[in-house]
Amino acid sequence: MRRQHNDYDIAVIGGGPAGLSFARLMSGTGLRLLVVEKKPAAALKKPVYDGREIALTHPSYKVMENMGLWDEIPRDAVTRIIGAKAFNGDLTRPLSFDAGRAGKENLGYMVSNQNIQKAVFAAVSRQKNVTLATETSVTRLATDDSAAMLQFDDGRRVTARLAIAADSRFSEARGMMGIAASRRDFGRSAIVCRMSLEHDHDGIARECFFYDRTLAVLPLGPKSCSVVLTVAHQETAAVMAQSPKEFSADIEQRISHAFGKMKLSSALFNYPLVGVFADNFHARRFCLIGDASVGMHPVTAHGFNLGLQGAASLAHEIKQAQRCDIDFASDETLARYSRRHRAATLPMYYGTNLLVSVFTDTTKRGRMTRKLFMSLGRGLPFVRQIIAGKLTGD
Ligand SMILES: Cc1cc2nc3c(=O)[nH]c(=O)nc-3n(C[C@H](O)[C@H](O)[C@H](O)COP(=O)(O)OP(=O)(O)OC[C@H]3O[C@@H](n4cnc5c(N)ncnc54)[C@H](O)[C@@H]3O)c2cc1C
């Protein structure tokens, strides 16, 4: 590839929540960023509702505060999660987590992915150091000791001192740089939507591990909730084909009418569940952030939280290198980010996968293990304290 002169300092591939958050965290550094995104600018400016309601931890809330994002999100679009209950098999004897155990007033916050995307795009659009190349895909990527070289689908080429892939868990950039990733297809889909309730949720998140399906009912505004129904792939089409009335009646019955009448108040959205963990988070003048580094199963609600943590951690290393007047894209700097991000994500990724394995196992032995997990949680307060700490992000 021929090197061009109109270089950037950092090229971010993917303008999703992680890529744009990283760009936002680079505000005030004086570094020139290019964000390359497949979607048109209009879709970033006014993202459509996609059914994803993101549970944010306290550290994520703080990072978003530092990014100035809460000024962009209406107050009534943020819901505090006061507590959580996990059920096994049926709706009796829940394992309860309350914020007090983690020394907090609330476990976390619920905000729609749509609002996060809209807020971070609005903030980045005002940054003078960021150029957005929308409706553009990266088709070739290579690096050498001094630069990363990117070629776009329209044939244009640019160079940057560092390329960052934030192009989803199915990252093409990761593949172009020869980084493999372990994948786990859970054989299930998450069907998500909003529902209105006759009786309020009181800020309590409910995770019901039934034997055929998993159902999460997460608090949104007053008398409104997010529903995440996890079903085997082969059942997905039938659930998606249900009428709003049929779907509402089914969920209402599964949750034993705990909220009285429930009514579907959005479309149904379907996300096939695949977990991804990259073998390496960096290579020469290249690194991975967001789902491109670690794509989580949503049951522990940590995908974006870890993505934001990774973006903040990389931004910290780059700023630190700038302060010491050393190359911010050196192998040393990127390796430090890689190590920190790996240490933060690896236990959560494999812990989540273990939880999924245990709570989707319907064999006799599996049911006994599930019971044992629940008894341990109920009988040992420190276990609940550790889990509550993980939920809040501590
Ligand atoms: C049902 C569900 C519920 C969830 N709930 C939670 C939760 O409660 N808490 C939580 O923390 N996380 C949650 N998550 C996870 C969270 O949604 C993701 O972790 C987060 O959206 C990932 O952001 P990202 O920017 O890394 O990737 P993405 O959102 O996938 O964005 C990638 C971007 O890159 C662009 N792109 C792709 N390829 C290219 C290319 N070649 N060139 C240019 N652009 C490209 C795409 O168009 C896209 O805009 C949930 C996920 C699901 C599915």
CSV table of C-alpha atoms and ligand atoms in Angstrom, one decimal:
chain,number,residue,atom,x,y,z
A,1,MET,CA,0.0,0.0,0.0
A,2,ARG,CA,1.3,3.5,-0.9
A,3,ARG,CA,1.6,5.8,2.1
A,4,GLN,CA,-0.3,9.1,1.8
A,5,HIS,CA,0.5,12.4,3.4
A,6,ASN,CA,-2.9,13.4,4.8
A,7,ASP,CA,-2.4,11.4,8.0
A,8,TYR,CA,-4.4,11.3,11.2
A,9,ASP,CA,-3.0,10.5,14.6
A,10,ILE,CA,-5.7,7.9,15.4
A,11,ALA,CA,-8.1,6.1,13.0
A,12,VAL,CA,-11.1,4.5,14.8
A,13,ILE,CA,-12.9,1.9,12.8
A,14,GLY,CA,-16.5,1.8,13.9
A,15,GLY,CA,-18.7,4.6,15.2
A,16,GLY,CA,-20.8,2.6,17.6
A,17,PRO,CA,-21.0,3.4,21.4
A,18,ALA,CA,-17.4,2.2,22.1
A,19,GLY,CA,-15.7,3.9,19.1
A,20,LEU,CA,-17.4,7.2,19.7
A,21,SER,CA,-16.9,7.0,23.5
A,22,PHE,CA,-13.1,6.6,22.8
A,23,ALA,CA,-13.2,9.6,20.4
A,24,ARG,CA,-15.0,11.6,23.1
A,25,LEU,CA,-12.4,10.7,25.7
A,26,MET,CA,-9.7,12.0,23.3
A,27,SER,CA,-11.2,15.5,23.5
A,28,GLY,CA,-8.6,18.1,24.6
A,29,THR,CA,-5.6,15.9,23.6
A,30,GLY,CA,-4.9,17.8,20.4
A,31,LEU,CA,-4.7,14.5,18.6
A,32,ARG,CA,-6.4,14.3,15.2
A,33,LEU,CA,-8.9,11.5,15.0
A,34,LEU,CA,-10.7,9.9,12.1
A,35,VAL,CA,-13.8,7.8,12.9
A,36,VAL,CA,-14.8,5.5,10.0
A,37,GLU,CA,-18.4,4.2,10.2
A,38,LYS,CA,-20.4,2.1,7.7
A,39,LYS,CA,-23.7,3.8,8.6
A,40,PRO,CA,-24.9,7.2,7.3
A,41,ALA,CA,-24.4,10.3,9.5
A,42,ALA,CA,-28.2,10.6,9.8
A,43,ALA,CA,-28.4,7.2,11.5
A,44,LEU,CA,-25.7,8.2,14.0
A,45,LYS,CA,-27.4,11.6,14.7
A,46,LYS,CA,-30.8,10.1,15.2
A,47,PRO,CA,-30.3,6.4,16.0
A,48,VAL,CA,-33.4,4.3,15.9
A,49,TYR,CA,-34.7,2.5,19.0
A,50,ASP,CA,-33.1,-1.0,18.9
A,51,GLY,CA,-34.7,-2.6,22.0
A,52,ARG,CA,-31.5,-2.6,23.9
A,53,GLU,CA,-31.8,-1.0,27.4
A,54,ILE,CA,-28.3,-0.8,28.9
A,55,ALA,CA,-27.8,-1.4,32.6
A,56,LEU,CA,-24.9,0.9,33.6
A,57,THR,CA,-22.6,0.4,36.5
A,58,HIS,CA,-21.5,3.3,38.8
A,59,PRO,CA,-18.0,3.5,37.2
A,60,SER,CA,-19.7,3.8,33.8
A,61,TYR,CA,-22.0,6.5,35.1
A,62,LYS,CA,-18.9,8.4,36.2
A,63,VAL,CA,-17.1,8.0,32.9
A,64,MET,CA,-20.2,9.2,31.1
A,65,GLU,CA,-20.4,12.2,33.5
A,66,ASN,CA,-16.7,13.1,32.7
A,67,MET,CA,-17.6,12.8,29.0
A,68,GLY,CA,-20.5,15.3,29.5
A,69,LEU,CA,-23.0,12.8,28.2
A,70,TRP,CA,-25.6,13.3,31.0
A,71,ASP,CA,-26.3,16.8,29.7
A,72,GLU,CA,-27.5,15.2,26.5
A,73,ILE,CA,-29.8,12.6,28.0
A,74,PRO,CA,-33.2,13.6,29.4
A,75,ARG,CA,-33.4,12.9,33.2
A,76,ASP,CA,-36.6,10.9,32.8
A,77,ALA,CA,-34.9,8.6,30.4
A,78,VAL,CA,-32.6,7.3,33.2
A,79,THR,CA,-33.9,4.8,35.7
A,80,ARG,CA,-32.2,3.8,38.9
A,81,ILE,CA,-32.0,0.0,39.6
A,82,ILE,CA,-32.7,-0.2,43.3
A,83,GLY,CA,-32.3,-4.0,43.7
A,84,ALA,CA,-32.2,-7.3,41.8
A,85,LYS,CA,-33.8,-10.7,42.3
A,86,ALA,CA,-32.7,-13.9,40.6
A,87,PHE,CA,-35.1,-16.9,40.4
A,88,ASN,CA,-34.4,-20.5,39.6
A,89,GLY,CA,-36.9,-22.8,37.9
A,90,ASP,CA,-40.0,-21.0,39.3
A,91,LEU,CA,-40.8,-17.7,41.0
A,92,THR,CA,-40.3,-18.8,44.6
A,93,ARG,CA,-37.3,-18.2,46.9
A,94,PRO,CA,-35.4,-15.5,44.9
A,95,LEU,CA,-31.8,-14.7,45.5
A,96,SER,CA,-32.0,-11.0,46.3
A,97,PHE,CA,-29.3,-8.3,45.9
A,98,ASP,CA,-29.7,-4.9,47.3
A,99,ALA,CA,-27.6,-1.8,46.7
A,100,GLY,CA,-27.1,-1.4,50.4
A,101,ARG,CA,-24.9,-4.5,50.5
A,102,ALA,CA,-22.6,-2.8,48.0
A,103,GLY,CA,-22.7,0.4,50.1
A,104,LYS,CA,-24.7,2.2,47.4
A,105,GLU,CA,-28.1,3.8,47.1
A,106,ASN,CA,-28.8,2.0,43.8
A,107,LEU,CA,-27.2,-1.0,42.0
A,108,GLY,CA,-26.9,0.9,38.7
A,109,TYR,CA,-28.8,2.8,36.0
A,110,MET,CA,-30.9,1.8,33.0
A,111,VAL,CA,-30.6,3.9,29.8
A,112,SER,CA,-31.5,2.9,26.3
A,113,ASN,CA,-28.7,2.2,23.8
A,114,GLN,CA,-30.5,4.7,21.5
A,115,ASN,CA,-30.0,7.5,24.1
A,116,ILE,CA,-26.4,6.6,24.7
A,117,GLN,CA,-25.6,6.5,21.0
A,118,LYS,CA,-27.4,9.8,20.4
A,119,ALA,CA,-25.6,11.5,23.3
A,120,VAL,CA,-22.1,10.4,22.5
A,121,PHE,CA,-22.6,11.3,18.8
A,122,ALA,CA,-23.8,14.8,19.7
A,123,ALA,CA,-20.8,15.3,22.0
A,124,VAL,CA,-18.3,14.0,19.4
A,125,SER,CA,-19.8,16.1,16.6
A,126,ARG,CA,-18.8,19.2,18.5
A,127,GLN,CA,-15.2,18.1,18.8
A,128,LYS,CA,-12.9,20.0,16.5
A,129,ASN,CA,-10.2,17.2,16.6
A,130,VAL,CA,-12.6,14.5,15.2
A,131,THR,CA,-13.3,13.9,11.5
A,132,LEU,CA,-16.2,11.5,10.7
A,133,ALA,CA,-16.1,9.4,7.5
A,134,THR,CA,-19.6,7.9,7.3
A,135,GLU,CA,-21.0,5.4,4.8
A,136,THR,CA,-17.5,4.2,4.6
A,137,SER,CA,-16.0,0.8,5.3
A,138,VAL,CA,-12.4,-0.2,5.8
A,139,THR,CA,-11.6,-2.9,3.2
A,140,ARG,CA,-7.8,-3.2,3.8
A,141,LEU,CA,-5.7,-2.6,6.9
A,142,ALA,CA,-2.0,-3.0,7.4
A,143,THR,CA,0.6,-1.6,9.8
A,144,ASP,CA,4.3,-1.1,9.9
A,145,ASP,CA,6.7,0.3,12.5
A,146,SER,CA,5.6,3.9,11.9
A,147,ALA,CA,2.0,3.8,10.8
A,148,ALA,CA,-1.3,2.1,10.1
A,149,MET,CA,-2.6,2.1,6.6
A,150,LEU,CA,-6.3,2.0,5.9
A,151,GLN,CA,-8.0,1.6,2.5
A,152,PHE,CA,-11.7,2.4,2.2
A,153,ASP,CA,-14.4,0.8,0.0
A,154,ASP,CA,-14.3,3.9,-2.3
A,155,GLY,CA,-10.6,3.3,-2.9
A,156,ARG,CA,-9.3,6.2,-0.7
A,157,ARG,CA,-6.3,5.5,1.5
A,158,VAL,CA,-5.3,7.2,4.7
A,159,THR,CA,-2.6,6.6,7.3
A,160,ALA,CA,-2.6,7.1,11.0
A,161,ARG,CA,-0.1,6.6,13.8
A,162,LEU,CA,-2.6,4.1,15.4
A,163,ALA,CA,-5.6,2.2,14.2
A,164,ILE,CA,-8.3,1.1,16.7
A,165,ALA,CA,-11.0,-1.5,15.8
A,166,ALA,CA,-14.4,-0.8,17.4
A,167,ASP,CA,-16.3,-2.5,14.6
A,168,SER,CA,-18.4,-5.0,16.7
A,169,ARG,CA,-17.9,-8.5,18.0
A,170,PHE,CA,-17.7,-9.7,14.3
A,171,SER,CA,-14.8,-7.2,13.7
A,172,GLU,CA,-13.4,-7.4,10.2
A,173,ALA,CA,-10.5,-5.2,11.2
A,174,ARG,CA,-9.5,-7.8,13.8
A,175,GLY,CA,-9.4,-10.4,11.1
A,176,MET,CA,-7.4,-8.2,8.7
A,177,MET,CA,-4.8,-7.8,11.4
A,178,GLY,CA,-4.6,-11.6,11.9
A,179,ILE,CA,-6.0,-11.6,15.4
A,180,ALA,CA,-8.0,-14.7,16.2
A,181,ALA,CA,-10.9,-14.8,18.7
A,182,SER,CA,-12.5,-17.5,20.6
A,183,ARG,CA,-16.3,-17.6,20.0
A,184,ARG,CA,-19.1,-19.2,21.8
A,185,ASP,CA,-22.4,-19.6,20.0
A,186,PHE,CA,-25.0,-20.0,22.8
A,187,GLY,CA,-27.5,-21.5,20.4
A,188,ARG,CA,-30.0,-18.9,21.7
A,189,SER,CA,-31.4,-15.5,20.8
A,190,ALA,CA,-32.4,-12.6,23.1
A,191,ILE,CA,-35.7,-11.2,22.1
A,192,VAL,CA,-36.1,-7.7,23.6
A,193,CYS,CA,-38.8,-5.1,23.9
A,194,ARG,CA,-40.5,-2.6,26.1
A,195,MET,CA,-43.7,-3.3,28.0
A,196,SER,CA,-46.0,-1.2,30.0
A,197,LEU,CA,-47.2,-2.5,33.4
A,198,GLU,CA,-50.3,-2.2,35.5
A,199,HIS,CA,-48.3,-2.3,38.8
A,200,ASP,CA,-44.9,-0.7,39.1
A,201,HIS,CA,-41.6,-2.6,39.3
A,202,ASP,CA,-40.3,-0.5,42.3
A,203,GLY,CA,-36.9,-0.3,40.7
A,204,ILE,CA,-36.2,-4.0,41.0
A,205,ALA,CA,-34.6,-6.0,38.2
A,206,ARG,CA,-35.8,-9.6,37.9
A,207,GLU,CA,-33.8,-12.4,36.2
A,208,CYS,CA,-35.9,-15.6,36.0
A,209,PHE,CA,-33.9,-18.7,35.0
A,210,PHE,CA,-36.8,-20.9,34.0
A,211,TYR,CA,-36.1,-24.4,32.6
A,212,ASP,CA,-37.2,-23.7,29.0
A,213,ARG,CA,-36.4,-19.9,28.7
A,214,THR,CA,-34.8,-17.1,30.6
A,215,LEU,CA,-36.8,-14.0,31.3
A,216,ALA,CA,-35.4,-10.7,32.5
A,217,VAL,CA,-37.8,-7.9,33.5
A,218,LEU,CA,-35.8,-4.7,34.0
A,219,PRO,CA,-37.1,-1.4,35.4
A,220,LEU,CA,-37.6,1.5,33.1
A,221,GLY,CA,-39.7,4.6,33.9
A,222,PRO,CA,-42.8,4.4,36.1
A,223,LYS,CA,-44.9,1.3,35.1
A,224,SER,CA,-42.6,0.5,32.2
A,225,CYS,CA,-40.0,-2.2,31.8
A,226,SER,CA,-37.6,-3.8,29.4
A,227,VAL,CA,-38.1,-7.5,28.7
A,228,VAL,CA,-35.3,-9.8,27.6
A,229,LEU,CA,-36.6,-13.2,26.7
A,230,THR,CA,-33.9,-15.8,25.9
A,231,VAL,CA,-35.0,-18.7,23.7
A,232,ALA,CA,-33.4,-21.5,21.7
A,233,HIS,CA,-32.7,-20.5,18.1
A,234,GLN,CA,-35.3,-22.9,16.7
A,235,GLU,CA,-38.1,-21.2,18.8
A,236,THR,CA,-37.1,-17.6,17.8
A,237,ALA,CA,-39.2,-17.4,14.7
A,238,ALA,CA,-42.4,-18.5,16.5
A,239,VAL,CA,-41.9,-16.0,19.3
A,240,MET,CA,-41.2,-13.2,16.8
A,241,ALA,CA,-44.3,-14.1,14.9
A,242,GLN,CA,-46.6,-13.8,17.9
A,243,SER,CA,-49.1,-11.0,17.9
A,244,PRO,CA,-48.6,-8.2,20.5
A,245,LYS,CA,-51.5,-9.6,22.4
A,246,GLU,CA,-50.2,-13.2,22.4
A,247,PHE,CA,-46.7,-12.1,23.4
A,248,SER,CA,-48.0,-9.8,26.2
A,249,ALA,CA,-50.2,-12.6,27.6
A,250,ASP,CA,-47.3,-15.1,27.5
A,251,ILE,CA,-44.9,-12.8,29.4
A,252,GLU,CA,-47.6,-11.8,31.9
A,253,GLN,CA,-48.3,-15.5,32.6
A,254,ARG,CA,-44.6,-16.4,32.9
A,255,ILE,CA,-44.0,-13.7,35.5
A,256,SER,CA,-47.2,-15.0,37.3
A,257,HIS,CA,-49.1,-11.7,36.9
A,258,ALA,CA,-46.7,-10.0,39.3
A,259,PHE,CA,-47.2,-6.7,37.5
A,260,GLY,CA,-50.9,-7.2,36.7
A,261,LYS,CA,-51.7,-6.4,33.1
A,262,MET,CA,-48.6,-6.2,30.8
A,263,LYS,CA,-48.7,-4.7,27.3
A,264,LEU,CA,-46.1,-4.7,24.6
A,265,SER,CA,-45.2,-1.0,23.9
A,266,SER,CA,-42.4,-1.4,21.3
A,267,ALA,CA,-41.5,-3.7,18.4
A,268,LEU,CA,-39.7,-7.0,19.2
A,269,PHE,CA,-36.0,-7.1,18.4
A,270,ASN,CA,-34.0,-10.3,18.0
A,271,TYR,CA,-30.3,-10.7,18.9
A,272,PRO,CA,-28.6,-14.1,18.3
A,273,LEU,CA,-26.3,-14.7,21.2
A,274,VAL,CA,-22.6,-15.2,20.5
A,275,GLY,CA,-19.8,-14.5,22.9
A,276,VAL,CA,-16.4,-13.4,21.6
A,277,PHE,CA,-13.0,-13.0,23.3
A,278,ALA,CA,-10.0,-11.8,21.2
A,279,ASP,CA,-6.7,-13.7,21.6
A,280,ASN,CA,-4.9,-10.4,21.7
A,281,PHE,CA,-6.1,-6.9,22.3
A,282,HIS,CA,-3.2,-5.3,20.4
A,283,ALA,CA,-0.8,-5.7,17.5
A,284,ARG,CA,1.8,-3.3,16.0
A,285,ARG,CA,0.1,0.1,15.9
A,286,PHE,CA,-3.3,-1.5,16.3
A,287,CYS,CA,-5.6,-2.3,19.1
A,288,LEU,CA,-9.1,-3.5,19.9
A,289,ILE,CA,-11.8,-1.9,22.0
A,290,GLY,CA,-15.5,-2.5,22.8
A,291,ASP,CA,-17.2,-5.7,21.5
A,292,ALA,CA,-14.3,-6.1,19.0
A,293,SER,CA,-12.2,-7.1,22.0
A,294,VAL,CA,-14.8,-8.8,24.2
A,295,GLY,CA,-18.4,-9.5,23.1
A,296,MET,CA,-20.4,-10.5,26.2
A,297,HIS,CA,-23.6,-12.5,26.7
A,298,PRO,CA,-26.0,-9.9,28.0
A,299,VAL,CA,-27.2,-11.8,31.1
A,300,THR,CA,-24.7,-10.0,33.3
A,301,ALA,CA,-25.3,-6.7,31.5
A,302,HIS,CA,-21.6,-5.9,31.2
A,303,GLY,CA,-20.9,-5.6,27.4
A,304,PHE,CA,-21.0,-1.8,27.1
A,305,ASN,CA,-19.7,-1.3,30.7
A,306,LEU,CA,-16.5,-3.2,29.8
A,307,GLY,CA,-16.3,-1.4,26.4
A,308,LEU,CA,-16.5,1.9,28.2
A,309,GLN,CA,-13.9,0.8,30.8
A,310,GLY,CA,-11.6,-0.4,28.0
A,311,ALA,CA,-12.0,2.9,26.0
A,312,ALA,CA,-11.2,4.9,29.2
A,313,SER,CA,-8.3,2.7,30.0
A,314,LEU,CA,-6.8,3.1,26.5
A,315,ALA,CA,-7.4,6.8,26.6
A,316,HIS,CA,-5.6,7.0,29.9
A,317,GLU,CA,-2.5,5.1,28.6
A,318,ILE,CA,-2.4,7.4,25.5
A,319,LYS,CA,-2.6,10.6,27.6
A,320,GLN,CA,0.0,9.2,30.0
A,321,ALA,CA,2.4,8.6,27.0
A,322,GLN,CA,1.7,12.1,25.7
A,323,ARG,CA,2.6,13.6,29.1
A,324,CYS,CA,5.8,11.7,29.1
A,325,ASP,CA,6.5,12.7,25.5
A,326,ILE,CA,6.7,9.1,24.3
A,327,ASP,CA,5.1,7.5,21.3
A,328,PHE,CA,1.5,6.9,22.3
A,329,ALA,CA,1.2,4.0,19.8
A,330,SER,CA,4.3,2.2,21.0
A,331,ASP,CA,4.1,-1.5,21.7
A,332,GLU,CA,4.8,-0.8,25.4
A,333,THR,CA,1.8,1.6,25.7
A,334,LEU,CA,-0.6,-0.7,23.8
A,335,ALA,CA,0.6,-3.8,25.8
A,336,ARG,CA,-0.1,-2.0,29.0
A,337,TYR,CA,-3.7,-1.2,27.9
A,338,SER,CA,-4.0,-4.8,26.7
A,339,ARG,CA,-2.9,-6.3,30.0
A,340,ARG,CA,-5.3,-4.1,32.0
A,341,HIS,CA,-8.2,-4.7,29.8
A,342,ARG,CA,-7.6,-8.4,29.7
A,343,ALA,CA,-7.4,-8.6,33.5
A,344,ALA,CA,-10.6,-6.6,33.8
A,345,THR,CA,-12.6,-8.6,31.3
A,346,LEU,CA,-11.4,-12.2,31.4
A,347,PRO,CA,-13.0,-13.2,34.8
A,348,MET,CA,-16.2,-11.5,33.8
A,349,TYR,CA,-16.3,-13.1,30.3
A,350,TYR,CA,-15.7,-16.6,31.6
A,351,GLY,CA,-17.7,-16.1,34.7
A,352,THR,CA,-20.7,-15.0,32.6
A,353,ASN,CA,-20.3,-18.0,30.3
A,354,LEU,CA,-20.2,-20.4,33.3
A,355,LEU,CA,-23.3,-18.8,34.7
A,356,VAL,CA,-25.1,-19.3,31.3
A,357,SER,CA,-23.9,-22.9,31.2
A,358,VAL,CA,-25.2,-23.7,34.7
A,359,PHE,CA,-28.5,-21.9,34.3
A,360,THR,CA,-29.4,-23.3,30.9
A,361,ASP,CA,-28.6,-26.9,31.9
A,362,THR,CA,-31.9,-28.7,32.4
A,363,THR,CA,-30.5,-32.2,33.0
A,364,LYS,CA,-31.0,-33.7,36.5
A,365,ARG,CA,-27.4,-33.0,37.4
A,366,GLY,CA,-27.7,-29.4,36.0
A,367,ARG,CA,-30.8,-28.7,38.1
A,368,MET,CA,-29.0,-29.9,41.2
A,369,THR,CA,-26.0,-27.6,40.4
A,370,ARG,CA,-28.4,-24.7,39.9
A,371,LYS,CA,-30.1,-25.4,43.3
A,372,LEU,CA,-26.6,-25.6,44.9
A,373,PHE,CA,-25.6,-22.2,43.4
A,374,MET,CA,-28.8,-20.6,44.7
A,375,SER,CA,-28.4,-22.2,48.2
A,376,LEU,CA,-24.8,-21.0,48.4
A,377,GLY,CA,-26.0,-17.5,47.4
A,378,ARG,CA,-28.8,-17.5,50.0
A,379,GLY,CA,-26.7,-19.0,52.8
A,380,LEU,CA,-23.5,-17.0,52.4
A,381,PRO,CA,-24.1,-13.3,52.6
A,382,PHE,CA,-20.6,-12.5,51.4
A,383,VAL,CA,-21.3,-14.3,48.1
A,384,ARG,CA,-24.3,-11.9,47.6
A,385,GLN,CA,-22.1,-9.0,48.6
A,386,ILE,CA,-19.5,-10.0,46.0
A,387,ILE,CA,-22.1,-10.4,43.3
A,388,ALA,CA,-23.7,-7.0,44.3
A,389,GLY,CA,-20.3,-5.5,44.0
A,390,LYS,CA,-19.8,-6.9,40.5
A,391,LEU,CA,-23.3,-5.6,39.5
A,392,THR,CA,-22.4,-2.1,40.7
A,393,GLY,CA,-19.0,-2.3,39.0
A,394,ASP,CA,-16.8,-2.3,42.1
B,1,LIG,C1,-30.0,-7.7,24.0
B,1,LIG,C2,-28.7,-7.0,24.5
B,1,LIG,C3,-28.7,-6.3,25.8
B,1,LIG,C4,-27.6,-5.7,26.2
B,1,LIG,N1,-27.6,-5.2,27.5
B,1,LIG,C5,-26.5,-4.6,28.0
B,1,LIG,C6,-26.5,-4.0,29.3
B,1,LIG,O1,-27.5,-4.1,30.0
B,1,LIG,N2,-25.3,-3.5,29.7
B,1,LIG,C7,-24.2,-3.4,29.0
B,1,LIG,O2,-23.2,-2.9,29.4
B,1,LIG,N3,-24.2,-3.9,27.7
B,1,LIG,C8,-25.3,-4.5,27.2
B,1,LIG,N4,-25.3,-5.0,25.9
B,1,LIG,C9,-24.0,-5.0,25.1
B,1,LIG,C10,-23.9,-3.6,24.4
B,1,LIG,O3,-25.1,-3.4,23.6
B,1,LIG,C11,-22.7,-3.7,23.5
B,1,LIG,O4,-21.6,-4.2,24.3
B,1,LIG,C12,-22.3,-2.4,22.8
B,1,LIG,O5,-23.3,-1.9,22.0
B,1,LIG,C13,-21.1,-2.6,21.9
B,1,LIG,O6,-20.7,-1.4,21.3
B,1,LIG,P1,-19.5,-1.4,20.2
B,1,LIG,O7,-19.4,0.0,19.8
B,1,LIG,O8,-18.3,-2.1,20.7
B,1,LIG,O9,-20.1,-2.3,19.0
B,1,LIG,P2,-21.4,-2.1,18.1
B,1,LIG,O10,-22.5,-1.5,18.8
B,1,LIG,O11,-21.6,-3.4,17.4
B,1,LIG,O12,-20.9,-1.0,17.0
B,1,LIG,C14,-20.0,-1.3,16.0
B,1,LIG,C15,-20.0,-0.2,14.9
B,1,LIG,O13,-19.0,-0.4,13.9
B,1,LIG,C16,-19.6,-0.2,12.7
B,1,LIG,N5,-18.8,-1.1,11.7
B,1,LIG,C17,-18.8,-2.4,11.6
B,1,LIG,N6,-17.9,-2.8,10.7
B,1,LIG,C18,-17.4,-1.7,10.2
B,1,LIG,C19,-16.4,-1.5,9.1
B,1,LIG,N7,-15.8,-2.5,8.5
B,1,LIG,N8,-16.1,-0.2,8.8
B,1,LIG,C20,-16.7,0.8,9.4
B,1,LIG,N9,-17.7,0.7,10.4
B,1,LIG,C21,-18.0,-0.6,10.8
B,1,LIG,C22,-21.1,-0.7,12.8
B,1,LIG,O14,-21.9,-0.1,11.8
B,1,LIG,C23,-21.4,-0.1,14.2
B,1,LIG,O15,-21.9,1.2,14.2
B,1,LIG,C24,-26.4,-5.7,25.4
B,1,LIG,C25,-26.4,-6.3,24.2
B,1,LIG,C26,-27.6,-6.9,23.7
B,1,LIG,C27,-27.6,-7.6,22.4
